[in-house]
Amino acid sequence: MGRYATASAKVRRELLDEARRLNINISELIRSALEDEVRKRRLMLLEERLRAKKAILEKIDVNDVVRLIREDREAR
């Protein structure tokens, strides 16, 4: 297992009391929510990077790539 750190947040007392009354595992809920949010943000960053690369790749002519590969193979 990895190293752990403590994260804390202030919530209304009533909310905390109600969560405890409902037997909500607060630590697990926070851990799960944080993991989900990190996963979501990573995906968003990857999508942004993909869009940026897509704009670059769209400028490349596939026929030129095919021609260059053929020329390279024939030169060997």
mmCIF file of C-alpha atoms in Angstrom:
data_model
loop_
_atom_site.group_PDB
_atom_site.id
_atom_site.type_symbol
_atom_site.label_atom_id
_atom_site.label_comp_id
_atom_site.label_asym_id
_atom_site.label_seq_id
_atom_site.Cartn_x
_atom_site.Cartn_y
_atom_site.Cartn_z
ATOM 1 C CA MET A 1 0.000 0.000 0.000
ATOM 2 C CA GLY A 2 0.995 3.573 -0.596
ATOM 3 C CA ARG A 3 1.527 6.314 1.897
ATOM 4 C CA TYR A 4 -1.510 8.038 3.309
ATOM 5 C CA ALA A 5 -2.267 11.629 4.233
ATOM 6 C CA THR A 6 -5.197 13.108 6.086
ATOM 7 C CA ALA A 7 -7.649 15.414 4.339
ATOM 8 C CA SER A 8 -10.268 17.250 6.330
ATOM 9 C CA ALA A 9 -13.294 19.363 5.521
ATOM 10 C CA LYS A 10 -15.745 21.357 7.544
ATOM 11 C CA VAL A 11 -19.363 20.270 7.181
ATOM 12 C CA ARG A 12 -22.506 21.259 8.981
ATOM 13 C CA ARG A 13 -22.888 19.389 12.263
ATOM 14 C CA GLU A 14 -26.402 18.272 11.244
ATOM 15 C CA LEU A 15 -25.046 16.714 8.064
ATOM 16 C CA LEU A 16 -22.361 14.824 9.950
ATOM 17 C CA ASP A 17 -24.850 13.618 12.559
ATOM 18 C CA GLU A 18 -27.272 12.462 9.863
ATOM 19 C CA ALA A 19 -24.492 10.647 7.985
ATOM 20 C CA ARG A 20 -23.494 8.832 11.154
ATOM 21 C CA ARG A 21 -27.132 7.982 11.913
ATOM 22 C CA LEU A 22 -27.397 6.465 8.424
ATOM 23 C CA ASN A 23 -24.188 4.454 9.011
ATOM 24 C CA ILE A 24 -22.362 6.166 6.167
ATOM 25 C CA ASN A 25 -18.669 5.328 6.141
ATOM 26 C CA ILE A 26 -17.451 8.895 5.762
ATOM 27 C CA SER A 27 -13.818 7.981 5.140
ATOM 28 C CA GLU A 28 -14.727 5.553 2.374
ATOM 29 C CA LEU A 29 -17.178 8.019 0.840
ATOM 30 C CA ILE A 30 -14.610 10.825 0.773
ATOM 31 C CA ARG A 31 -11.903 8.507 -0.563
ATOM 32 C CA SER A 32 -14.187 7.209 -3.303
ATOM 33 C CA ALA A 33 -15.438 10.681 -4.266
ATOM 34 C CA LEU A 34 -11.895 12.047 -4.410
ATOM 35 C CA GLU A 35 -10.686 9.117 -6.523
ATOM 36 C CA ASP A 36 -13.617 9.603 -8.911
ATOM 37 C CA GLU A 37 -12.933 13.331 -9.236
ATOM 38 C CA VAL A 38 -9.208 12.766 -9.863
ATOM 39 C CA ARG A 39 -10.038 10.155 -12.508
ATOM 40 C CA LYS A 40 -12.533 12.552 -14.139
ATOM 41 C CA ARG A 41 -10.044 15.450 -14.199
ATOM 42 C CA ARG A 42 -7.271 13.253 -15.628
ATOM 43 C CA LEU A 43 -9.620 12.170 -18.383
ATOM 44 C CA MET A 44 -10.522 15.791 -19.106
ATOM 45 C CA LEU A 45 -6.835 16.711 -19.382
ATOM 46 C CA LEU A 46 -6.188 13.787 -21.713
ATOM 47 C CA GLU A 47 -9.138 14.807 -23.879
ATOM 48 C CA GLU A 48 -7.787 18.364 -24.101
ATOM 49 C CA ARG A 49 -4.367 17.070 -25.117
ATOM 50 C CA LEU A 50 -5.969 14.773 -27.668
ATOM 51 C CA ARG A 51 -7.923 17.664 -29.192
ATOM 52 C CA ALA A 52 -4.717 19.684 -29.472
ATOM 53 C CA LYS A 53 -2.885 16.815 -31.148
ATOM 54 C CA LYS A 54 -5.846 16.118 -33.420
ATOM 55 C CA ALA A 55 -5.651 19.652 -34.783
ATOM 56 C CA ILE A 56 -2.000 19.069 -35.636
ATOM 57 C CA LEU A 57 -2.577 15.630 -37.140
ATOM 58 C CA GLU A 58 -5.434 16.866 -39.322
ATOM 59 C CA LYS A 59 -2.923 19.053 -41.163
ATOM 60 C CA ILE A 60 -0.917 15.999 -42.263
ATOM 61 C CA ASP A 61 -1.887 14.520 -45.616
ATOM 62 C CA VAL A 62 -2.234 10.739 -45.381
ATOM 63 C CA ASN A 63 -1.130 10.324 -48.989
ATOM 64 C CA ASP A 64 2.132 12.120 -48.207
ATOM 65 C CA VAL A 65 2.756 9.786 -45.279
ATOM 66 C CA VAL A 66 2.098 6.718 -47.434
ATOM 67 C CA ARG A 67 4.385 8.065 -50.156
ATOM 68 C CA LEU A 68 7.192 8.770 -47.679
ATOM 69 C CA ILE A 69 6.931 5.290 -46.158
ATOM 70 C CA ARG A 70 7.092 3.691 -49.598
ATOM 71 C CA GLU A 71 10.086 5.792 -50.572
ATOM 72 C CA ASP A 72 11.847 4.842 -47.353
ATOM 73 C CA ARG A 73 11.176 1.133 -47.876
ATOM 74 C CA GLU A 74 12.384 1.261 -51.464
ATOM 75 C CA ALA A 75 15.570 3.050 -50.406
ATOM 76 C CA ARG A 76 16.583 0.138 -48.162
#
